[in-house]
Structures are given as C-alpha cells and as structure tokens.
XYZ file of C-alpha atoms in Angstrom:
736
model
C 106.483 100.361 180.998
C 104.183 100.567 177.824
C 105.495 102.715 175.043
C 103.190 105.080 173.243
C 104.183 106.560 169.924
C 102.334 109.347 168.105
C 100.396 108.397 164.995
C 101.675 110.697 162.163
C 98.979 112.040 159.802
C 101.271 113.016 156.887
C 104.460 111.867 155.232
C 106.353 114.948 156.632
C 105.341 114.024 160.207
C 106.346 110.380 159.634
C 109.780 111.441 158.405
C 110.240 113.639 161.457
C 109.290 110.803 163.752
C 111.781 108.582 161.869
C 114.510 111.044 162.650
C 113.541 111.334 166.288
C 113.554 107.496 166.680
C 117.037 107.277 165.257
C 118.277 109.910 167.702
C 116.537 108.290 170.604
C 117.922 104.869 169.646
C 114.495 103.448 169.690
C 114.286 102.317 166.046
C 114.790 98.729 167.036
C 111.608 98.587 169.013
C 109.099 96.359 167.139
C 106.059 98.565 167.888
C 107.784 101.722 166.671
C 109.125 100.129 163.510
C 105.768 98.492 162.658
C 103.855 101.728 163.269
C 106.172 103.814 161.275
C 106.424 101.349 158.390
C 102.678 101.303 158.143
C 102.546 105.102 158.015
C 105.338 105.400 155.490
C 103.798 102.839 153.131
C 100.363 104.463 153.566
C 101.752 107.663 152.161
C 103.756 106.008 149.315
C 101.941 107.122 146.246
C 104.994 108.525 144.434
C 108.226 106.918 143.372
C 110.277 109.034 145.771
C 107.925 108.191 148.671
C 108.165 104.470 147.959
C 111.911 104.599 147.746
C 112.052 106.288 151.153
C 109.761 103.543 152.629
C 111.975 100.852 151.073
C 115.122 102.475 152.548
C 113.471 102.622 155.982
C 112.362 98.937 155.688
C 115.899 97.733 154.972
C 117.129 99.460 158.180
C 114.892 97.126 160.234
C 117.155 94.381 161.667
C 114.741 91.452 161.582
C 111.493 92.335 159.867
C 108.426 90.281 160.859
C 106.148 88.501 158.420
C 103.672 91.363 158.905
C 106.335 93.873 157.974
C 107.416 91.929 154.922
C 103.806 91.700 153.847
C 103.380 95.449 154.322
C 106.163 96.400 152.079
C 105.321 93.744 149.515
C 101.704 94.963 149.325
C 102.938 98.561 149.003
C 105.126 97.704 145.986
C 102.203 95.805 144.389
C 99.801 98.670 145.019
C 102.274 101.147 143.505
C 102.691 99.088 140.268
C 106.139 97.826 141.231
C 105.446 94.054 140.913
C 109.004 93.057 140.270
C 110.038 94.560 143.580
C 107.233 92.634 145.279
C 108.630 89.400 143.900
C 112.209 90.353 144.726
C 111.154 91.127 148.371
C 109.391 87.744 148.579
C 112.525 85.887 147.576
C 114.551 87.910 150.154
C 111.922 87.030 152.753
C 112.402 83.330 151.997
C 116.179 83.623 152.155
C 115.788 85.251 155.600
C 113.798 82.108 156.642
C 110.765 84.158 157.366
C 107.730 81.917 156.672
C 105.191 83.593 154.363
C 101.582 83.624 155.515
C 98.299 83.604 153.553
C 98.430 87.369 153.071
C 101.870 87.224 151.482
C 100.448 85.132 148.594
C 97.378 87.305 148.259
C 99.604 90.281 147.498
C 101.982 88.271 145.226
C 99.077 86.858 143.084
C 97.857 90.436 142.606
C 101.345 91.563 141.503
C 101.764 88.641 139.071
C 98.279 89.170 137.625
C 98.645 92.874 137.041
C 102.024 92.449 135.282
C 101.400 89.137 133.479
C 104.251 87.409 135.254
C 103.045 84.004 134.177
C 105.907 81.762 135.231
C 106.331 83.636 138.510
C 102.612 83.343 139.151
C 102.647 79.532 138.577
C 105.643 79.192 140.819
C 104.123 81.163 143.663
C 100.841 79.197 143.210
C 102.799 75.993 143.645
C 104.400 77.152 146.881
C 101.009 78.328 148.275
C 99.481 74.910 147.676
C 102.219 73.211 149.624
C 101.983 75.591 152.612
C 98.224 76.058 152.612
C 96.545 72.998 151.128
C 93.177 74.354 152.357
C 91.916 77.153 150.147
C 91.532 80.262 152.306
C 89.046 82.617 150.733
C 91.260 85.702 150.404
C 94.103 83.633 148.839
C 91.822 81.760 146.454
C 90.077 84.935 145.350
C 93.456 86.531 144.375
C 94.523 83.344 142.698
C 91.330 83.247 140.560
C 91.827 86.973 139.731
C 95.469 86.330 138.695
C 94.479 83.588 136.243
C 91.745 85.836 134.831
C 94.352 88.532 134.216
C 96.449 85.938 132.386
C 93.517 85.136 130.210
C 93.440 81.523 131.485
C 89.784 81.156 132.317
C 89.978 77.364 132.674
C 92.711 77.672 135.283
C 90.604 80.308 137.022
C 87.737 77.870 137.170
C 90.026 75.193 138.567
C 91.165 77.564 141.292
C 87.546 78.597 142.052
C 85.888 75.171 142.254
C 87.740 73.785 145.363
C 87.186 76.894 147.512
C 85.521 75.577 150.599
C 83.741 78.761 151.646
C 82.968 80.781 148.550
C 82.024 84.332 149.568
C 80.389 86.931 147.403
C 83.867 88.127 146.230
C 84.685 84.630 145.041
C 81.512 84.304 142.958
C 81.681 87.890 141.622
C 85.378 87.443 140.648
C 84.838 84.286 138.570
C 81.587 85.580 137.054
C 83.311 88.815 136.052
C 86.171 86.796 134.491
C 83.742 84.613 132.445
C 81.896 87.689 131.274
C 85.194 89.379 130.376
C 86.091 86.510 128.032
C 82.668 86.318 126.465
C 81.466 83.172 128.242
C 78.190 84.813 129.195
C 76.161 81.653 129.355
C 78.634 79.951 131.673
C 78.679 83.028 133.801
C 74.895 82.937 134.062
C 74.927 79.304 135.269
C 77.221 80.331 138.117
C 75.286 83.530 138.804
C 72.077 81.499 139.247
C 73.852 79.340 141.872
C 75.068 82.274 143.930
C 73.659 82.174 147.493
C 73.964 85.874 147.864
C 74.259 88.417 144.982
C 75.485 91.997 145.387
C 75.210 94.906 143.028
C 78.628 94.064 141.498
C 77.673 90.521 140.506
C 74.281 91.760 139.065
C 76.146 94.563 137.158
C 78.731 92.166 135.771
C 75.988 89.980 134.271
C 74.048 92.918 132.899
C 77.179 94.449 131.331
C 78.137 91.022 129.946
C 74.792 90.615 128.155
C 74.929 94.181 126.841
C 78.476 93.765 125.501
C 77.630 90.437 123.862
C 74.782 92.139 121.984
C 72.095 90.329 123.959
C 70.358 93.529 124.987
C 66.949 92.043 125.745
C 68.482 89.674 128.305
C 70.469 92.511 129.823
C 67.240 94.521 130.304
C 65.373 91.554 131.704
C 68.141 90.832 134.238
C 68.088 94.463 135.312
C 64.359 94.192 136.054
C 65.069 91.050 138.047
C 67.688 92.929 140.027
C 65.133 95.596 141.000
C 62.661 92.834 141.972
C 65.372 91.396 144.245
C 65.505 94.727 146.094
C 69.079 95.378 144.991
C 69.620 99.111 144.425
C 71.589 99.694 141.196
C 74.568 102.015 141.212
C 75.877 104.238 138.381
C 77.760 101.348 136.765
C 74.627 99.218 136.557
C 72.597 102.062 135.181
C 75.266 102.803 132.459
C 75.263 99.114 131.535
C 71.519 98.801 131.124
C 71.318 102.087 129.206
C 73.867 100.734 126.724
C 71.436 97.823 126.159
C 68.602 100.330 125.661
C 70.792 102.205 123.162
C 71.377 98.929 121.203
C 67.642 98.218 121.222
C 66.830 101.787 120.161
C 64.190 101.584 122.912
C 63.577 105.221 123.796
C 60.596 104.505 126.042
C 62.590 102.011 128.198
C 65.534 104.369 128.239
C 63.430 107.208 129.519
C 62.004 104.987 132.281
C 65.555 104.088 133.405
C 66.559 107.776 133.294
C 63.531 108.466 135.549
C 64.751 105.692 137.856
C 68.086 107.348 138.149
C 66.420 110.581 139.289
C 64.005 108.863 141.703
C 66.672 106.799 143.454
C 68.957 109.856 143.541
C 71.818 108.010 141.806
C 74.584 110.473 141.087
C 75.171 111.016 137.384
C 78.840 110.261 136.858
C 80.574 111.107 133.588
C 80.226 107.566 132.342
C 76.461 107.494 133.181
C 76.014 110.807 131.404
C 77.691 109.339 128.281
C 75.386 106.329 128.456
C 72.358 108.665 128.637
C 73.572 110.744 125.676
C 74.185 107.623 123.641
C 70.767 106.120 124.599
C 68.817 109.295 123.597
C 70.853 109.772 120.440
C 70.378 106.229 119.228
C 66.701 106.402 120.259
C 66.193 109.387 117.948
C 65.730 112.059 120.653
C 68.848 114.128 119.786
C 67.413 117.153 121.632
C 67.412 115.350 124.965
C 70.812 113.905 124.233
C 72.161 117.372 123.677
C 70.579 118.720 126.839
C 72.384 116.152 128.939
C 75.588 116.868 127.000
C 75.226 120.634 127.534
C 74.595 120.181 131.288
C 77.914 118.406 131.855
C 80.404 120.629 133.763
C 83.354 118.633 132.497
C 82.768 117.132 129.060
C 84.929 114.044 128.644
C 85.941 112.863 125.152
C 83.406 109.905 125.159
C 80.578 112.490 125.728
C 81.724 114.483 122.712
C 81.946 111.305 120.631
C 78.436 110.149 121.689
C 76.777 113.457 120.736
C 78.780 113.808 117.513
C 77.860 110.243 116.493
C 74.244 110.942 117.410
C 74.064 113.980 115.006
C 75.881 112.090 112.285
C 73.505 109.127 112.517
C 70.548 111.503 112.325
C 71.947 112.967 109.163
C 72.864 116.299 110.712
C 76.440 116.038 109.540
C 77.186 119.760 109.642
C 76.106 120.084 113.301
C 78.260 117.028 114.064
C 81.187 118.678 112.279
C 80.642 121.906 114.227
C 80.819 120.052 117.529
C 83.876 118.084 116.248
C 85.657 121.383 115.563
C 84.978 122.498 119.194
C 86.834 119.537 120.648
C 90.270 120.265 122.143
C 91.616 116.798 121.433
C 89.473 114.566 119.268
C 90.538 110.900 119.395
C 90.244 108.235 116.651
C 86.633 107.485 117.590
C 85.771 111.170 117.061
C 87.321 111.036 113.573
C 85.623 107.656 112.769
C 82.142 109.013 113.723
C 82.562 112.023 111.378
C 84.044 109.857 108.616
C 81.083 107.414 108.871
C 78.658 110.333 108.790
C 80.188 111.736 105.582
C 80.321 108.299 104.005
C 76.715 107.452 104.784
C 75.667 110.822 103.351
C 77.655 110.072 100.174
C 79.989 113.061 100.901
C 83.135 111.106 99.997
C 85.243 114.154 99.122
C 84.726 115.587 102.574
C 85.436 112.209 104.144
C 88.787 111.955 102.301
C 89.711 115.550 103.321
C 88.957 114.618 106.948
C 91.065 111.516 106.584
C 93.946 113.767 105.479
C 93.388 115.856 108.583
C 93.450 112.725 110.689
C 96.821 111.793 109.267
C 98.268 115.194 110.000
C 96.813 115.116 113.577
C 99.311 112.546 114.758
C 96.603 109.982 115.409
C 96.889 106.631 113.696
C 93.818 105.466 111.747
C 92.550 102.121 112.892
C 90.921 99.298 110.967
C 87.416 100.801 111.437
C 88.704 104.060 109.740
C 90.025 102.239 106.736
C 87.132 99.776 106.427
C 84.597 102.679 106.354
C 86.633 104.547 103.713
C 87.156 101.322 101.624
C 83.469 100.641 101.767
C 82.803 104.116 100.426
C 85.259 103.657 97.636
C 83.719 100.364 96.758
C 80.174 101.708 96.563
C 81.162 104.740 94.632
C 83.646 102.913 92.398
C 86.499 105.287 93.272
C 89.460 102.984 92.490
C 92.218 105.544 92.773
C 91.358 106.511 96.350
C 90.917 102.822 97.276
C 94.518 102.137 96.036
C 95.823 104.960 98.239
C 94.168 103.255 101.289
C 95.583 99.879 100.232
C 99.032 101.429 100.120
C 98.531 102.706 103.663
C 97.704 99.171 104.778
C 100.734 97.757 102.945
C 103.039 100.204 104.813
C 102.063 98.469 108.015
C 100.508 101.569 109.546
C 97.434 99.622 110.589
C 97.255 95.984 111.639
C 95.833 93.852 108.833
C 93.155 91.271 109.891
C 90.324 89.310 108.203
C 87.934 92.229 108.623
C 90.317 94.676 106.826
C 91.351 92.165 104.223
C 87.721 91.499 103.351
C 87.056 95.170 102.922
C 90.024 95.510 100.584
C 89.030 92.714 98.307
C 85.435 93.985 98.282
C 86.672 97.390 97.152
C 88.660 95.874 94.297
C 85.798 93.581 93.272
C 83.292 96.463 93.220
C 85.741 98.601 91.162
C 85.976 95.803 88.591
C 89.564 94.895 89.468
C 89.111 91.210 90.080
C 92.814 90.475 89.493
C 93.728 92.716 92.427
C 90.809 91.304 94.454
C 92.143 87.787 93.887
C 95.656 88.904 94.843
C 94.334 90.251 98.150
C 92.282 87.084 98.696
C 95.143 84.708 98.063
C 97.424 86.642 100.349
C 95.037 86.576 103.299
C 96.278 84.342 106.167
C 92.825 84.040 107.609
C 89.533 83.891 105.696
C 86.123 83.598 107.246
C 82.741 82.848 105.711
C 82.238 86.583 104.965
C 85.550 86.677 103.096
C 84.533 83.760 100.844
C 81.120 85.257 100.282
C 82.593 88.565 99.120
C 84.996 86.933 96.653
C 82.163 84.712 95.244
C 79.899 87.756 94.963
C 82.719 89.735 93.209
C 83.399 86.976 90.717
C 79.650 86.737 89.949
C 79.265 90.455 89.532
C 82.216 90.560 87.167
C 80.906 87.852 84.851
C 83.028 85.042 86.195
C 80.207 82.756 87.232
C 81.932 79.435 86.885
C 84.931 80.716 88.910
C 82.422 81.865 91.551
C 80.949 78.422 91.790
C 84.428 76.874 92.046
C 85.248 79.098 95.001
C 81.939 78.195 96.650
C 82.869 74.554 96.437
C 86.338 75.346 97.862
C 84.683 77.234 100.742
C 82.657 74.170 101.625
C 85.671 71.897 101.252
C 87.451 74.129 103.820
C 84.762 73.180 106.344
C 83.090 76.559 106.314
C 79.293 76.387 106.468
C 77.656 78.684 103.902
C 74.860 80.927 105.107
C 71.892 82.491 103.385
C 73.960 85.396 102.135
C 76.482 83.085 100.510
C 73.724 81.364 98.620
C 72.432 84.712 97.293
C 75.940 85.286 95.875
C 76.013 81.780 94.367
C 72.547 82.119 92.817
C 73.533 85.557 91.475
C 76.558 83.966 89.803
C 74.260 81.364 88.191
C 71.863 84.069 87.128
C 74.482 86.389 85.578
C 76.119 83.580 83.716
C 72.974 81.694 82.713
C 73.864 78.507 84.630
C 70.311 77.173 84.919
C 71.129 73.542 85.981
C 73.614 74.645 88.569
C 71.135 77.283 89.853
C 68.441 74.593 90.397
C 70.982 72.396 92.206
C 72.204 75.090 94.629
C 68.664 76.370 95.260
C 67.602 72.848 96.293
C 70.687 72.102 98.392
C 70.128 75.113 100.556
C 67.352 73.460 102.434
C 68.330 69.739 101.886
C 71.955 70.013 103.018
C 72.019 73.036 105.325
C 68.430 73.521 106.391
C 68.522 77.117 105.094
C 65.013 78.302 104.341
C 65.001 80.226 100.973
C 64.235 83.875 101.415
C 62.847 86.367 99.000
C 66.337 87.216 97.656
C 66.947 83.543 96.726
C 63.641 83.381 94.873
C 64.490 86.631 93.161
C 67.755 85.143 91.816
C 65.903 82.061 90.512
C 63.203 84.200 88.767
C 65.945 86.338 87.228
C 67.803 83.207 86.063
C 64.726 81.579 84.566
C 63.774 84.853 82.877
C 67.201 85.344 81.316
C 67.076 81.818 79.910
C 63.653 82.425 78.383
C 61.779 80.171 80.807
C 59.141 82.788 81.288
C 56.289 80.394 82.200
C 58.440 78.599 84.793
C 59.397 81.992 86.251
C 55.815 83.153 86.612
C 54.855 79.775 88.142
C 57.665 80.119 90.746
C 56.504 83.670 91.547
C 52.946 82.402 92.107
C 54.027 79.499 94.362
C 56.397 81.549 96.553
C 55.638 81.279 100.321
C 55.879 85.096 100.558
C 54.535 88.010 98.527
C 56.823 88.884 95.611
C 58.495 92.287 95.851
C 59.230 94.887 93.201
C 62.712 93.416 92.434
C 61.152 90.071 91.427
C 58.472 91.603 89.264
C 61.158 93.957 87.777
C 63.243 90.959 86.804
C 60.157 89.442 85.184
C 59.405 92.599 83.298
C 63.043 92.803 81.983
C 62.865 89.205 80.753
C 59.512 89.880 79.033
C 61.094 92.777 77.074
C 64.118 90.586 76.103
C 61.797 87.877 74.754
C 59.023 90.308 73.606
C 56.251 88.691 75.713
C 53.703 91.450 75.996
C 51.106 89.436 77.890
C 53.344 88.623 80.849
C 54.904 92.071 80.694
C 51.497 93.574 81.319
C 50.937 91.269 84.204
C 54.291 92.137 85.793
C 53.645 95.882 85.248
C 50.269 95.666 86.951
C 51.966 94.425 90.147
C 54.807 96.891 89.864
C 52.567 99.922 89.546
C 50.849 98.818 92.703
C 54.173 98.483 94.535
C 56.060 101.402 93.079
C 53.705 103.732 91.326
C 56.350 106.496 90.959
C 59.158 104.175 89.581
C 59.873 105.523 86.139
C 61.707 102.370 84.962
C 58.406 100.395 85.087
C 56.710 102.735 82.622
C 59.726 102.973 80.413
C 60.110 99.165 80.199
C 56.498 98.609 79.200
C 56.615 101.564 76.835
C 59.614 100.010 75.044
C 57.946 96.607 74.887
C 54.953 98.178 73.144
C 57.320 99.986 70.764
C 59.221 96.761 70.020
C 55.919 95.113 69.229
C 54.713 98.137 67.174
C 51.790 98.791 69.505
C 51.986 102.565 69.030
C 48.631 103.368 70.674
C 49.474 101.463 73.844
C 52.881 103.108 73.952
C 51.206 106.529 73.730
C 48.875 105.633 76.639
C 51.861 104.770 78.804
C 53.508 108.128 78.037
C 50.266 109.933 78.876
C 49.975 107.944 82.114
C 53.468 109.077 83.119
C 52.552 112.725 82.520
C 49.271 112.367 84.457
C 51.137 110.945 87.480
C 54.002 113.291 87.249
C 56.572 110.564 86.631
C 59.717 111.653 84.956
C 62.307 109.400 83.323
C 65.599 109.225 85.313
C 68.359 110.777 83.271
C 71.120 108.418 82.337
C 74.632 109.439 83.105
C 78.119 107.922 82.978
C 81.245 108.986 84.831
C 84.951 108.413 84.383
C 87.929 109.399 86.601
C 90.968 110.956 85.002
C 93.862 112.420 86.900
C 91.929 112.036 90.213
C 89.024 114.114 88.894
C 85.556 112.641 88.169
C 84.066 113.631 84.843
C 80.327 113.149 84.452
C 78.423 112.971 81.100
C 74.752 112.865 80.249
C 73.368 112.000 76.862
C 73.942 114.799 74.323
C 76.194 116.615 76.828
C 77.404 120.057 75.481
C 78.750 121.434 78.780
C 82.126 119.648 79.241
C 85.060 121.951 78.726
C 86.589 119.518 76.185
C 83.322 118.966 74.321
C 84.838 119.889 70.908
C 87.553 117.300 71.208
C 85.052 114.719 72.455
C 82.757 115.268 69.498
C 85.666 115.007 67.112
C 86.677 111.625 68.752
C 83.086 110.452 68.511
C 83.067 111.294 64.829
C 86.190 109.219 64.352
C 84.598 106.370 66.400
C 81.527 106.457 64.089
C 83.617 106.110 60.939
C 85.888 103.341 62.283
C 82.980 101.409 63.813
C 81.020 101.372 60.490
C 84.141 100.238 58.577
C 84.391 97.367 61.095
C 80.826 96.327 60.314
C 78.925 98.014 63.101
C 75.273 98.818 62.345
C 73.449 101.178 64.830
C 70.402 99.616 66.470
C 68.085 102.551 65.659
C 65.016 100.561 66.704
C 65.846 101.618 70.244
C 64.922 105.228 69.422
C 61.199 105.605 69.764
C 60.998 109.334 69.083
C 59.873 110.429 65.577
C 63.081 111.315 63.628
C 64.811 110.101 60.525
C 67.485 107.398 60.558
C 70.427 109.760 60.448
C 69.172 111.653 63.466
C 68.578 108.388 65.357
C 72.186 107.343 64.583
C 73.515 110.652 65.925
C 71.375 110.290 69.054
C 72.810 106.820 69.726
C 76.354 108.173 69.510
C 75.677 110.794 72.083
C 74.797 108.235 74.754
C 76.641 109.013 77.983
C 78.773 105.823 78.082
C 80.068 106.435 74.497
C 81.009 110.026 75.459
C 82.814 108.855 78.585
C 84.723 106.177 76.624
C 85.682 108.708 73.909
C 87.130 110.987 76.666
C 88.978 108.003 78.157
C 90.615 107.200 74.807
C 91.655 110.789 74.510
C 93.036 111.346 78.014
C 94.249 107.898 79.369
C 97.448 106.192 78.202
C 96.873 103.106 76.047
C 98.234 100.775 78.751
C 95.625 101.886 81.296
C 92.125 100.467 81.460
C 89.155 102.766 80.846
C 86.733 102.515 83.786
C 83.212 103.892 83.288
C 80.365 103.959 85.814
C 76.752 104.179 84.538
C 73.671 104.678 86.653
C 71.328 102.717 84.341
C 71.587 99.451 82.334
C 73.935 99.588 79.355
C 71.716 99.711 76.221
C 72.042 97.071 73.579
C 73.524 99.506 70.975
C 76.248 100.767 73.297
C 77.132 97.202 74.382
C 77.548 96.221 70.803
C 79.599 99.306 69.939
C 81.872 99.082 73.021
C 82.829 95.515 72.068
C 84.140 96.723 68.700
C 85.740 99.842 70.192
C 87.806 97.609 72.519
C 89.271 95.799 69.484
C 89.695 98.820 67.190
C 91.598 100.846 69.725
C 93.126 97.801 71.507
C 91.839 99.017 74.877
C 90.612 97.245 77.980
C 87.220 98.886 78.911
C 85.272 98.249 82.095
C 81.698 99.425 82.361
C 79.878 99.075 85.701
C 76.122 99.516 85.117
C 73.185 99.267 87.513
C 73.560 95.520 88.128
C 76.946 94.228 87.011
C 80.342 94.785 85.419
C 81.065 94.423 81.728
C 84.701 93.752 80.911
C 85.379 94.477 77.228
C 88.500 93.017 75.476
C 89.130 92.317 71.844
C 85.434 92.611 70.812
C 84.315 90.342 73.575
C 82.422 91.077 76.838
C 82.702 89.097 80.059
C 78.915 88.847 80.203
C 78.843 86.856 76.972
C 75.975 89.134 75.808
C 73.867 87.627 78.623
C 72.828 90.664 80.610
C-alpha cells in the first residue's frame, strides 16, 4: 500500500503533522520523515524555527545522506555555519558517506564565515572522494576561496573544471573584479562561450569601480549589440561610469533606455540616476528623480545633498541634510566638503562638532577634508585639535591621513611637527615624500628638501612630475641654480618625464631670482608650449628686483594680454618705473588702471589669538584694541631705530614728506599684526601671521630686527612662501 502524506503549506501545519505522525507511530517511515524535514527546514527563517527543525532531525533514527544535506544546507542558509560543520562531523561519525551536495553546502558555510582551516580540510576530503570536478562543487569551491580573499587559489580551483558552465565563469570573473584584477577578468570574459547579464554586469561594474569609465561604457554598448537585455544592476553600473565622466548626454540616453525597455527603477538605480544628473550639472533633473521616490533611502539623500554642495548651493544642501531622519557619515562628509570648498570653515567646524555629538564616528575622509581646509587657511589651532582626535585612536591612521596631517603642519609653518609626523609614519608613499619635500621647500629649507628627495629615490620610490615641481621649487626658493639645472635635466634623462609648464615656471623663477634674466627670457622663448601668466609674472618680479625696465615692459605686454584685469601687473610695472625715476611712465600706468577700472588689491594680514582670527589692513583704525596697538607700534619704531633700522621710504611713491612716509610704512598690516601678537601672546609662543600679498622689503627688514629685540619667533606666510624670523635672521636668507 502506497502512503500519501499531506504537503503542509505553513510551519503551523507542519508542526501539527509532526504531532499526528508521532501519535500514529509513523515517524519512522522514510517518506514521512523526509517530507516533513523538507517542510520544516523550508520554513526555518528564525532561530526558534531552526531549533525546532534541528530537534525534529535528531529524532530521526538513521538519517539518509539527503536528510543530512537538507539540515546542513538549512544551517548554512540561516547563517549558522558552525552548526553546518558540526553536523558534517556527526554525519561522518555515523558512517554516512557525504555526496557532492554535502560539500557544496559546506564550502558555502566556510566561505561566508571565513573558516579558512575548516574550508581547506573539507576541500581535501572532497578531492579524495570526488577527483573529478563536478560543476556545482567546483563553483562553490571557487566562491569559497574568493570569500577568503585567496584569488590565486580560486583560479587553481577554476582551471581544472571539466565542464565550465556560465556560473563557473561568472563566479571567477566576479571574484577577479572584486579584487581589482579587471584586466585578468576581461581576458576570461572574452573566452566565455556564453555570457549572461550577470557576467556582463560584473565587468561593467568592475571597470566603473576601477575608474575606467570609458571602458565600462564601451562594454555596455557591446552588451546591447550582443542582444543581452540589461537589468537594473547593469544600468546602475553604467550610470556610475557616466557620473564619473560627467557625460550628461550619455547619461540621458541611458535613462531613456531604462524607460524604453521598461526596466523597473529600483532604489539603487534611482540613486545612480540622481548621482549621474547631479555630477553632470543637471541638478534640477536630479531633484525630480529624488522627489519622485516613494521611499527615500539614505544613499539617495546623500547623492542629492552632494550634488547641491558640488554645485555651490551649500544652503540648499544643508536644508536637505536637516530633513534627514538619520544622516550617516557620508551625509556629514558631503556637507563638510561643501563648506570647505566654499571657504566656510567656521560652519564646517561647527558641523564637525555636531557629528561628534551625533554618536557617529568620523572617518579618515572627514578628517582629511578638515585638515586640508586648516592647511589652506593656515588655521593651526584647529588642525591641532584634529591631530589630537587622531592620536586618541578614534579613527584609524593610514598613509592617506598621515600625509594630510604633515601637509597641514607644513602649510601652517610648523615644520618641526610636520617632520615628527613624517618620521612616525609606518608607511610612506610617493605622495607623502612629495608633500614633505614641498613643505621643506616652502619653509625655506631647500637643501633639506633635496636631501629628502634623494632619500625618496634611495627607497626605491619613483618620483613623478609633481615631485619634480616640489624639488625645483626648493631650488628656486633657495637659489640653488646648479642643482636646479641638474634636476630639470634628469627628469627626462632618468625617468622619461616630459617637463610641463610648471617645471619651466620653476626654472624661469630660479634664473630670474639669481639675476640670469637673459637666460630666463631665452628659456621662455624656447619652451615647447605657450608661457602662461605665472611664468611672465615671475619674469616681471625678477625685472623689478634687478631694475631691468626693458624686459619688464616685454613681460608686462604679455601679461596684459593674458590677464588684463590683474592689478599686480600694473602695480609691478608702476613700481619699476618709480624705482628708475620714470615719473611720466608711472603716471601713464596709473591712468591706464583708472581707464580699465582696475583697482589695487588691498593688502591684509591676520593673526589668531585665543582661537579668534584678527584681521588687519594698512592704517587700520577699526580694531577694538587700536590704541594699545598704536602705542606698541610707537615703541617698535623707537627700538628699531636704536638698533640701526632705517625705513625704506623709496617704496612709498605717493607725494608726501619723509616723516609721513615713515609713518605709512609702520602702519603696514603685517607690522600691526605682529605688534598685536607681541601684546597678546606669551613670550614662549611663536607669532604666526598670514598675509595675502608678498611681504614688502621694508617689513621684511624690520621683522628681522623685531625678532631679535623682543626675542620672539615670528612666522609670516605670504603669497608664495613662509618666512621664519629668529634672532634677526630669516629662513629665506633674504632671497624671496
């Protein structure tokens, strides 16, 4: 008589059937036990359900291999890999021989839970029992090694598969893509006899993730030519490539394709569309897609917020940010980056404080962004707070973060701290070495910069074009003409680096500073590219230093063609005419400025005291402590003259008597900032001043003496470099 058992459609019905079988004494029947076990394991999506299924399984007197496999698979599927392995060992002790499916489920368990030793052991047993590579076993084995991160072992498992199906190919290609071996994945992809949408999508996503957007787009087009219909995942992958390319036209075509092929817009695809439109500059379309989403996931909020911030609409981005229920670290980073790029550092720091109070942990991208802002704005005090955060171990330190830290200290004039960070770094890449070389160069330590460049090469790191810009800058700022020529020549001879306009600019600046004006102009005229305003500006500055009116007029002619509204060009030539007592020509330049509506940029200097930035302009009368500052300047005047200081009144071209000229020189913004620093900062602290223009010759001479008279360490960061003043000496050696 054939037994027929009902097929339960719910866990409750299966449990009731279990009870009936026990009462009827039919639980030992193999058909009933197998059917009920399959039903129980099919419903086991909770811990309690799985425990019930396990308790039922252990009531079976002699489970078959199929039943063992069923319960092993269930444990694996419910993320209980240890139970899967435990059951496997019990199965072997019961002398039940495992079959191919047993190993398929075990490989999956080991892979998901990174049970490396167990995975190797099970692999060894499977090879003994099944020397021929069955597809479903081999595919799971390949996937296990990919999960371990052992791509070479995955390849060794893939190669011997006799009949490689589309799953085999797709699994190994996906693994190679996962570990960044896109070119190796492409070689296998091209050998695939049959490609499905998953394999195409894996390659497209791999190219997009690797930053090879053009290849991702090209492969997507080949996929369409091969009559493979893309799914939402493929569309999201190619749209991310369009976003990277900022190709709005292509992105719109793909969006139209989504509509034509009636591909459902999943949340991830919507995010990809928002990101593509935002990065392509069509923020209106990006917002329309965002607004149409019924359920707005966090990545969608992040994409639209980032889009507005990148467009410069920071306040709209902040408004959206405030509407989020639970912003994540990416949300905060997008807003912080927006504030930083808009030079709204105060708001960025306030948002950082909010981030800390939110319970979220800042990541390295958060800190690198803020450190970069502190570096560019010279805000040392805030940079130190961020460094302390790193030192507390609240974010993992790596080469990326370490480089940002030393860059911040270097750009704030604290080379001692920058060197301390550099020496403590366990890992340094070419970018790290380039930053320290640039920092040393900018802070007047040219020879030290060149020593570190040689150390970099001795470490086996290949310098790139950016590193050579830093090296040539070091030579330029320190007047190292012979070394400059040597490094400029070795770029191409040793490393096949073709000199770019920045390298020529450094050489022109170096030659000009050393008075080799004719060599500088010859180099400009033989350059393989058109000289830019920076190069002609360097030439003009050198002409003023060495009072060469003829070449100055030539440089000015080119500069006025390139930057007709740049006030510094007119001012430089005006001063050259004044220096050479060519009053009529100087008057013509002033009239030309008035005709063209060009106004001289106001010079200002700033100093941070007690966490507050104090800004001064020449002749400032608005500062709340102006009376004390003027009193200090009066004292500075008397003590400087007693020390032998003589004001360089020739710098004042306005018609006034000598006494008025002296008074005008002493109201220069950097002198006012330094006077305030002497008043307010303890004598053991350095005085850090930031100036938006080049330090004038008179101020440079005066500050050297001030550093000795008051026994103060004074750092002035002007438009192009740092000046470190100690004991009547400057780090630039008067070569600026």
